[in-house]
PDB file of C-alpha atoms in Angstrom:
ATOM      1  CA  UNK A  18     -37.200  98.436 -61.481  1.00 87.00           C
ATOM      2  CA  UNK A  19     -38.008  95.583 -62.812  1.00 91.00           C
ATOM      3  CA  UNK A  20     -38.866  92.666 -60.112  1.00 94.00           C
ATOM      4  CA  UNK A  21     -39.917  89.343 -60.656  1.00 96.00           C
ATOM      5  CA  UNK A  22     -41.087  87.301 -57.482  1.00 97.00           C
ATOM      6  CA  UNK A  23     -41.567  83.683 -56.735  1.00 97.00           C
ATOM      7  CA  UNK A  24     -43.163  81.810 -53.519  1.00 97.00           C
ATOM      8  CA  UNK A  25     -43.002  79.825 -52.242  1.00 97.00           C
ATOM      9  CA  UNK A  26     -39.077  80.060 -51.738  1.00 95.00           C
ATOM     10  CA  UNK A  27     -38.515  75.973 -51.120  1.00 96.00           C
ATOM     11  CA  UNK A  28     -40.903  73.262 -51.015  1.00 96.00           C
ATOM     12  CA  UNK A  29     -40.653  69.318 -50.007  1.00 98.00           C
ATOM     13  CA  UNK A  30     -43.034  66.959 -50.870  1.00 97.00           C
ATOM     14  CA  UNK A  31     -44.076  63.447 -51.163  1.00 97.00           C
ATOM     15  CA  UNK A  32     -43.432  61.754 -54.587  1.00 97.00           C
ATOM     16  CA  UNK A  33     -47.035  61.513 -56.180  1.00 97.00           C
ATOM     17  CA  UNK A  34     -47.655  65.212 -55.341  1.00 97.00           C
ATOM     18  CA  UNK A  35     -49.520  67.451 -57.707  1.00 97.00           C
ATOM     19  CA  UNK A  36     -47.571  71.013 -56.096  1.00 98.00           C
ATOM     20  CA  UNK A  37     -48.204  74.724 -57.336  1.00 98.00           C
ATOM     21  CA  UNK A  38     -45.105  77.152 -58.148  1.00 98.00           C
ATOM     22  CA  UNK A  39     -46.193  81.071 -58.623  1.00 98.00           C
ATOM     23  CA  UNK A  40     -44.713  83.880 -59.963  1.00 98.00           C
ATOM     24  CA  UNK A  41     -45.418  87.475 -59.945  1.00 98.00           C
ATOM     25  CA  UNK A  42     -43.986  90.164 -61.659  1.00 97.00           C
ATOM     26  CA  UNK A  43     -44.040  94.242 -61.706  1.00 96.00           C
ATOM     27  CA  UNK A  44     -42.350  94.701 -64.821  1.00 94.00           C
ATOM     28  CA  UNK A  45     -42.467  97.578 -68.083  1.00 91.00           C
ATOM     29  CA  UNK A  46     -42.786  96.725 -71.491  1.00 90.00           C
ATOM     30  CA  UNK A  47     -43.523  92.849 -70.890  1.00 93.00           C
ATOM     31  CA  UNK A  48     -42.421  90.757 -73.786  1.00 92.00           C
ATOM     32  CA  UNK A  49     -42.992  87.193 -72.325  1.00 93.00           C
ATOM     33  CA  UNK A  50     -42.922  84.944 -69.209  1.00 95.00           C
ATOM     34  CA  UNK A  51     -40.672  81.667 -69.288  1.00 95.00           C
ATOM     35  CA  UNK A  52     -40.284  79.022 -66.610  1.00 97.00           C
ATOM     36  CA  UNK A  53     -36.527  77.308 -66.478  1.00 96.00           C
ATOM     37  CA  UNK A  54     -35.793  74.567 -64.670  1.00 97.00           C
ATOM     38  CA  UNK A  55     -32.569  74.433 -62.784  1.00 96.00           C
ATOM     39  CA  UNK A  56     -30.895  71.016 -61.417  1.00 93.00           C
ATOM     40  CA  UNK A  57     -27.026  71.366 -60.448  1.00 83.00           C
ATOM     41  CA  UNK A  58     -26.078  73.253 -63.528  1.00 85.00           C
ATOM     42  CA  UNK A  59     -27.495  75.440 -66.465  1.00 91.00           C
ATOM     43  CA  UNK A  60     -31.528  76.620 -66.355  1.00 93.00           C
ATOM     44  CA  UNK A  61     -33.095  74.778 -69.099  1.00 93.00           C
ATOM     45  CA  UNK A  62     -35.977  76.369 -70.736  1.00 94.00           C
ATOM     46  CA  UNK A  63     -39.269  74.658 -69.941  1.00 96.00           C
ATOM     47  CA  UNK A  64     -42.347  77.079 -71.584  1.00 92.00           C
ATOM     48  CA  UNK A  65     -42.909  80.343 -72.868  1.00 93.00           C
ATOM     49  CA  UNK A  66     -46.275  82.349 -72.566  1.00 94.00           C
ATOM     50  CA  UNK A  67     -46.894  85.599 -73.890  1.00 92.00           C
ATOM     51  CA  UNK A  68     -50.999  85.346 -73.923  1.00 87.00           C
ATOM     52  CA  UNK A  69     -52.892  85.636 -71.389  1.00 88.00           C
ATOM     53  CA  UNK A  70     -55.590  82.304 -70.473  1.00 87.00           C
ATOM     54  CA  UNK A  71     -53.521  79.948 -72.695  1.00 89.00           C
ATOM     55  CA  UNK A  72     -51.732  76.788 -70.676  1.00 92.00           C
ATOM     56  CA  UNK A  73     -49.321  75.730 -72.048  1.00 94.00           C
ATOM     57  CA  UNK A  74     -48.225  71.729 -71.089  1.00 95.00           C
ATOM     58  CA  UNK A  75     -45.214  69.285 -71.267  1.00 94.00           C
ATOM     59  CA  UNK A  76     -45.693  65.701 -70.524  1.00 96.00           C
ATOM     60  CA  UNK A  77     -46.601  66.594 -66.277  1.00 97.00           C
ATOM     61  CA  UNK A  78     -45.597  70.156 -66.173  1.00 98.00           C
ATOM     62  CA  UNK A  79     -48.593  73.115 -67.233  1.00 97.00           C
ATOM     63  CA  UNK A  80     -48.166  76.727 -66.779  1.00 97.00           C
ATOM     64  CA  UNK A  81     -50.458  80.336 -67.301  1.00 96.00           C
ATOM     65  CA  UNK A  82     -50.096  82.799 -67.699  1.00 96.00           C
ATOM     66  CA  UNK A  83     -52.001  86.069 -65.962  1.00 95.00           C
ATOM     67  CA  UNK A  84     -51.496  89.116 -67.925  1.00 91.00           C
ATOM     68  CA  UNK A  85     -54.228  91.205 -65.804  1.00 93.00           C
ATOM     69  CA  UNK A  86     -53.294  90.277 -62.533  1.00 93.00           C
ATOM     70  CA  UNK A  87     -49.369  89.634 -63.562  1.00 95.00           C
ATOM     71  CA  UNK A  88     -49.034  85.999 -62.232  1.00 95.00           C
ATOM     72  CA  UNK A  89     -48.110  82.905 -63.694  1.00 97.00           C
ATOM     73  CA  UNK A  90     -48.050  79.067 -62.354  1.00 97.00           C
ATOM     74  CA  UNK A  91     -46.798  76.169 -63.051  1.00 98.00           C
ATOM     75  CA  UNK A  92     -48.593  72.722 -62.308  1.00 98.00           C
ATOM     76  CA  UNK A  93     -46.496  69.672 -61.475  1.00 98.00           C
ATOM     77  CA  UNK A  94     -48.409  66.982 -61.563  1.00 98.00           C
ATOM     78  CA  UNK A  95     -47.638  63.323 -59.891  1.00 97.00           C
ATOM     79  CA  UNK A  96     -44.301  64.482 -58.730  1.00 98.00           C
ATOM     80  CA  UNK A  97     -41.187  62.134 -58.853  1.00 97.00           C
ATOM     81  CA  UNK A  98     -37.599  62.398 -57.314  1.00 96.00           C
ATOM     82  CA  UNK A  99     -35.994  63.477 -60.855  1.00 96.00           C
ATOM     83  CA  UNK A 100     -38.669  66.693 -60.287  1.00 97.00           C
ATOM     84  CA  UNK A 101     -36.736  68.023 -57.914  1.00 97.00           C
ATOM     85  CA  UNK A 102     -34.639  71.456 -58.832  1.00 97.00           C
ATOM     86  CA  UNK A 103     -34.492  74.817 -58.576  1.00 96.00           C
ATOM     87  CA  UNK A 104     -37.482  76.341 -60.870  1.00 98.00           C
ATOM     88  CA  UNK A 105     -36.801  79.971 -62.249  1.00 97.00           C
ATOM     89  CA  UNK A 106     -39.108  82.797 -63.301  1.00 97.00           C
ATOM     90  CA  UNK A 107     -38.343  85.462 -65.649  1.00 95.00           C
ATOM     91  CA  UNK A 108     -39.911  88.033 -67.180  1.00 95.00           C
ATOM     92  CA  UNK A 109     -38.814  89.498 -70.767  1.00 92.00           C
ATOM     93  CA  UNK A 110     -39.014  92.864 -71.328  1.00 90.00           C
ATOM     94  CA  UNK A 111     -37.712  96.095 -74.010  1.00 86.00           C
ATOM     95  CA  UNK A 112     -36.901  95.435 -77.494  1.00 81.00           C
ATOM     96  CA  UNK A 113     -33.849  93.291 -76.917  1.00 80.00           C
ATOM     97  CA  UNK A 114     -36.067  90.925 -74.661  1.00 82.00           C
ATOM     98  CA  UNK A 115     -33.619  90.658 -71.936  1.00 87.00           C
ATOM     99  CA  UNK A 116     -35.066  88.618 -68.957  1.00 90.00           C
ATOM    100  CA  UNK A 117     -35.129  89.530 -65.065  1.00 93.00           C
ATOM    101  CA  UNK A 118     -35.558  86.593 -62.791  1.00 95.00           C
ATOM    102  CA  UNK A 119     -37.155  85.714 -59.832  1.00 95.00           C
ATOM    103  CA  UNK A 120     -35.073  84.283 -57.013  1.00 94.00           C
ATOM    104  CA  UNK A 121     -36.649  80.764 -57.427  1.00 95.00           C
ATOM    105  CA  UNK A 122     -38.842  77.977 -56.043  1.00 97.00           C
ATOM    106  CA  UNK A 123     -36.402  75.227 -54.692  1.00 96.00           C
ATOM    107  CA  UNK A 124     -38.504  71.451 -54.815  1.00 98.00           C
ATOM    108  CA  UNK A 125     -37.199  68.607 -53.049  1.00 98.00           C
ATOM    109  CA  UNK A 126     -39.128  65.474 -54.228  1.00 98.00           C
ATOM    110  CA  UNK A 127     -38.926  62.833 -51.068  1.00 97.00           C
ATOM    111  CA  UNK A 128     -39.694  59.218 -51.407  1.00 93.00           C
TER     112      UNK A 128
ATOM    113  CA  UNK B  22     -19.818  71.023 -80.605  1.00 57.00           C
ATOM    114  CA  UNK B  23     -21.950  72.220 -81.180  1.00 64.00           C
ATOM    115  CA  UNK B  24     -24.141  74.845 -78.984  1.00 91.00           C
ATOM    116  CA  UNK B  25     -22.996  77.430 -76.913  1.00 94.00           C
ATOM    117  CA  UNK B  26     -19.909  76.803 -74.691  1.00 95.00           C
ATOM    118  CA  UNK B  27     -18.056  78.791 -71.575  1.00 97.00           C
ATOM    119  CA  UNK B  28     -14.735  78.666 -70.554  1.00 96.00           C
ATOM    120  CA  UNK B  29     -12.932  77.858 -68.643  1.00 97.00           C
ATOM    121  CA  UNK B  30     -15.321  76.007 -66.017  1.00 96.00           C
ATOM    122  CA  UNK B  31     -13.928  77.304 -62.627  1.00 97.00           C
ATOM    123  CA  UNK B  32     -11.225  79.775 -62.468  1.00 98.00           C
ATOM    124  CA  UNK B  33      -9.856  80.830 -58.888  1.00 98.00           C
ATOM    125  CA  UNK B  34      -8.572  84.405 -59.011  1.00 97.00           C
ATOM    126  CA  UNK B  35      -6.348  87.228 -57.081  1.00 97.00           C
ATOM    127  CA  UNK B  36      -8.394  90.395 -55.745  1.00 98.00           C
ATOM    128  CA  UNK B  37      -7.236  92.925 -58.241  1.00 97.00           C
ATOM    129  CA  UNK B  38      -6.170  91.104 -61.593  1.00 97.00           C
ATOM    130  CA  UNK B  39      -7.642  90.988 -64.662  1.00 97.00           C
ATOM    131  CA  UNK B  40      -9.777  88.045 -65.995  1.00 98.00           C
ATOM    132  CA  UNK B  41     -11.457  86.835 -69.215  1.00 98.00           C
ATOM    133  CA  UNK B  42     -14.609  84.763 -69.474  1.00 98.00           C
ATOM    134  CA  UNK B  43     -15.046  82.820 -72.267  1.00 98.00           C
ATOM    135  CA  UNK B  44     -18.209  81.899 -74.226  1.00 98.00           C
ATOM    136  CA  UNK B  45     -19.024  80.906 -78.141  1.00 97.00           C
ATOM    137  CA  UNK B  46     -21.551  79.545 -79.275  1.00 96.00           C
ATOM    138  CA  UNK B  47     -22.528  78.324 -82.813  1.00 94.00           C
ATOM    139  CA  UNK B  48     -25.858  79.208 -84.043  1.00 90.00           C
ATOM    140  CA  UNK B  49     -24.874  82.341 -85.209  1.00 89.00           C
ATOM    141  CA  UNK B  50     -27.745  83.632 -82.527  1.00 92.00           C
ATOM    142  CA  UNK B  51     -27.679  87.167 -82.515  1.00 92.00           C
ATOM    143  CA  UNK B  52     -29.053  87.591 -78.551  1.00 93.00           C
ATOM    144  CA  UNK B  53     -26.297  87.004 -76.161  1.00 95.00           C
ATOM    145  CA  UNK B  54     -26.238  87.759 -72.708  1.00 95.00           C
ATOM    146  CA  UNK B  55     -24.045  87.386 -69.457  1.00 97.00           C
ATOM    147  CA  UNK B  56     -25.405  86.452 -66.100  1.00 97.00           C
ATOM    148  CA  UNK B  57     -24.086  85.768 -62.258  1.00 97.00           C
ATOM    149  CA  UNK B  58     -25.976  83.734 -60.454  1.00 96.00           C
ATOM    150  CA  UNK B  59     -25.637  84.051 -56.298  1.00 93.00           C
ATOM    151  CA  UNK B  60     -27.634  82.938 -53.525  1.00 85.00           C
ATOM    152  CA  UNK B  61     -29.823  85.154 -52.417  1.00 80.00           C
ATOM    153  CA  UNK B  62     -30.385  87.306 -55.703  1.00 83.00           C
ATOM    154  CA  UNK B  63     -30.880  84.506 -58.249  1.00 86.00           C
ATOM    155  CA  UNK B  64     -29.298  84.726 -61.550  1.00 93.00           C
ATOM    156  CA  UNK B  65     -28.928  89.206 -62.154  1.00 95.00           C
ATOM    157  CA  UNK B  66     -27.703  90.103 -65.608  1.00 95.00           C
ATOM    158  CA  UNK B  67     -24.519  91.465 -66.481  1.00 97.00           C
ATOM    159  CA  UNK B  68     -24.094  92.921 -70.432  1.00 97.00           C
ATOM    160  CA  UNK B  69     -26.269  91.846 -73.206  1.00 95.00           C
ATOM    161  CA  UNK B  70     -25.515  91.947 -76.828  1.00 94.00           C
ATOM    162  CA  UNK B  71     -27.959  92.149 -79.182  1.00 91.00           C
ATOM    163  CA  UNK B  72     -25.504  91.899 -82.799  1.00 92.00           C
ATOM    164  CA  UNK B  73     -22.077  91.864 -82.999  1.00 92.00           C
ATOM    165  CA  UNK B  74     -20.814  95.261 -82.106  1.00 92.00           C
ATOM    166  CA  UNK B  75     -23.828  96.245 -80.542  1.00 93.00           C
ATOM    167  CA  UNK B  76     -23.670  95.782 -76.724  1.00 95.00           C
ATOM    168  CA  UNK B  77     -25.228  97.141 -73.408  1.00 94.00           C
ATOM    169  CA  UNK B  78     -26.008  97.551 -69.569  1.00 95.00           C
ATOM    170  CA  UNK B  79     -28.016  95.155 -67.574  1.00 93.00           C
ATOM    171  CA  UNK B  80     -28.404  95.032 -63.880  1.00 92.00           C
ATOM    172  CA  UNK B  81     -24.750  95.216 -62.892  1.00 96.00           C
ATOM    173  CA  UNK B  82     -22.691  95.989 -65.031  1.00 97.00           C
ATOM    174  CA  UNK B  83     -20.290  97.785 -62.745  1.00 97.00           C
ATOM    175  CA  UNK B  84     -16.019  96.111 -62.635  1.00 97.00           C
ATOM    176  CA  UNK B  85     -17.392  94.406 -65.928  1.00 98.00           C
ATOM    177  CA  UNK B  86     -16.482  94.860 -69.685  1.00 97.00           C
ATOM    178  CA  UNK B  87     -17.728  93.399 -72.634  1.00 97.00           C
ATOM    179  CA  UNK B  88     -16.694  93.600 -76.853  1.00 95.00           C
ATOM    180  CA  UNK B  89     -18.804  91.427 -79.145  1.00 96.00           C
ATOM    181  CA  UNK B  90     -16.369  91.848 -82.342  1.00 95.00           C
ATOM    182  CA  UNK B  91     -18.054  88.706 -83.678  1.00 94.00           C
ATOM    183  CA  UNK B  92     -21.656  87.264 -83.564  1.00 95.00           C
ATOM    184  CA  UNK B  93     -20.313  83.815 -82.121  1.00 95.00           C
ATOM    185  CA  UNK B  94     -17.982  85.270 -79.372  1.00 97.00           C
ATOM    186  CA  UNK B  95     -18.767  87.779 -76.365  1.00 98.00           C
ATOM    187  CA  UNK B  96     -15.863  87.822 -73.824  1.00 98.00           C
ATOM    188  CA  UNK B  97     -16.790  88.955 -70.335  1.00 98.00           C
ATOM    189  CA  UNK B  98     -13.615  90.916 -68.273  1.00 98.00           C
ATOM    190  CA  UNK B  99     -13.825  91.260 -65.066  1.00 97.00           C
ATOM    191  CA  UNK B 100     -11.217  94.351 -65.430  1.00 95.00           C
ATOM    192  CA  UNK B 101      -9.524  94.208 -61.625  1.00 97.00           C
ATOM    193  CA  UNK B 102     -11.820  91.496 -59.371  1.00 97.00           C
ATOM    194  CA  UNK B 103     -12.948  92.209 -56.318  1.00 97.00           C
ATOM    195  CA  UNK B 104     -14.365  89.525 -53.835  1.00 97.00           C
ATOM    196  CA  UNK B 105     -17.727  90.528 -54.213  1.00 96.00           C
ATOM    197  CA  UNK B 106     -17.063  88.910 -57.969  1.00 98.00           C
ATOM    198  CA  UNK B 107     -16.704  85.942 -56.582  1.00 97.00           C
ATOM    199  CA  UNK B 108     -20.181  83.919 -58.335  1.00 97.00           C
ATOM    200  CA  UNK B 109     -21.238  81.522 -61.051  1.00 97.00           C
ATOM    201  CA  UNK B 110     -21.378  83.650 -64.069  1.00 98.00           C
ATOM    202  CA  UNK B 111     -23.246  82.554 -66.964  1.00 97.00           C
ATOM    203  CA  UNK B 112     -23.563  83.048 -70.854  1.00 97.00           C
ATOM    204  CA  UNK B 113     -26.730  82.809 -72.758  1.00 95.00           C
ATOM    205  CA  UNK B 114     -28.064  83.568 -76.678  1.00 94.00           C
ATOM    206  CA  UNK B 115     -31.055  83.719 -78.711  1.00 91.00           C
ATOM    207  CA  UNK B 116     -31.896  83.074 -81.789  1.00 87.00           C
ATOM    208  CA  UNK B 117     -34.372  85.677 -82.099  1.00 82.00           C
ATOM    209  CA  UNK B 118     -36.398  88.284 -79.628  1.00 78.00           C
ATOM    210  CA  UNK B 119     -39.323  86.258 -78.910  1.00 78.00           C
ATOM    211  CA  UNK B 120     -37.866  82.740 -79.817  1.00 80.00           C
ATOM    212  CA  UNK B 121     -40.208  79.916 -78.688  1.00 77.00           C
ATOM    213  CA  UNK B 122     -37.533  78.513 -77.241  1.00 80.00           C
ATOM    214  CA  UNK B 123     -36.376  80.972 -74.532  1.00 84.00           C
ATOM    215  CA  UNK B 124     -32.794  80.856 -74.463  1.00 90.00           C
ATOM    216  CA  UNK B 125     -30.148  78.907 -74.105  1.00 92.00           C
ATOM    217  CA  UNK B 126     -27.438  78.636 -71.348  1.00 94.00           C
ATOM    218  CA  UNK B 127     -24.125  77.809 -71.259  1.00 95.00           C
ATOM    219  CA  UNK B 128     -22.715  75.548 -68.318  1.00 94.00           C
ATOM    220  CA  UNK B 129     -21.406  77.944 -66.257  1.00 96.00           C
ATOM    221  CA  UNK B 130     -17.883  79.448 -65.109  1.00 97.00           C
ATOM    222  CA  UNK B 131     -17.247  79.388 -61.178  1.00 97.00           C
ATOM    223  CA  UNK B 132     -15.513  82.650 -60.564  1.00 98.00           C
ATOM    224  CA  UNK B 133     -13.264  83.031 -57.255  1.00 98.00           C
ATOM    225  CA  UNK B 134     -11.753  85.470 -56.191  1.00 98.00           C
ATOM    226  CA  UNK B 135      -9.081  85.489 -53.349  1.00 97.00           C
TER     227      UNK B 135
END
């Protein structure tokens, strides 16, 4: 059974802090790892990672994958209250690239 | 409207009734998926489809039926609703197996079974 585990489950930080969210996985037929942000509605796509060691960046967010140790991290620098959300990690597997999700990390950024 | 739309947004139904959740996408994406989201479980895959007339079970398919006669539509039917099927249901689509844009999700249907 494919498994994706995220940590921490929840996190409260002050605006301006840097946070690191973790995602580890045990799956068969790995294709890629994806990060999503979920506020009140549907998850929105952040990154897709397929190769180890290559950092993906978008503004204050960045992510990297380690396929040997089977984990990924999502970094958010200079956090803002708008970063408050649930961050979901998912791994795509198999011929249809179906996603298995972790339970998410709930991030709250306070003033 | 372009994109992926789900209907209804909210639904309350009684135990034992059949209910169908609709999903429509305008991109002609090949891949479509149904997920349910519950506290403590995250998003779990119910069914998926790689193309019209091709569907397959996900992690939690029991009690659900899907069809895909047209590329743009992927309805999910609960044959006889149970309270354990109270959840938020998300439909998603992807244009390619490893699209660099990931999946795009619909806005979800909040289903309550009483």
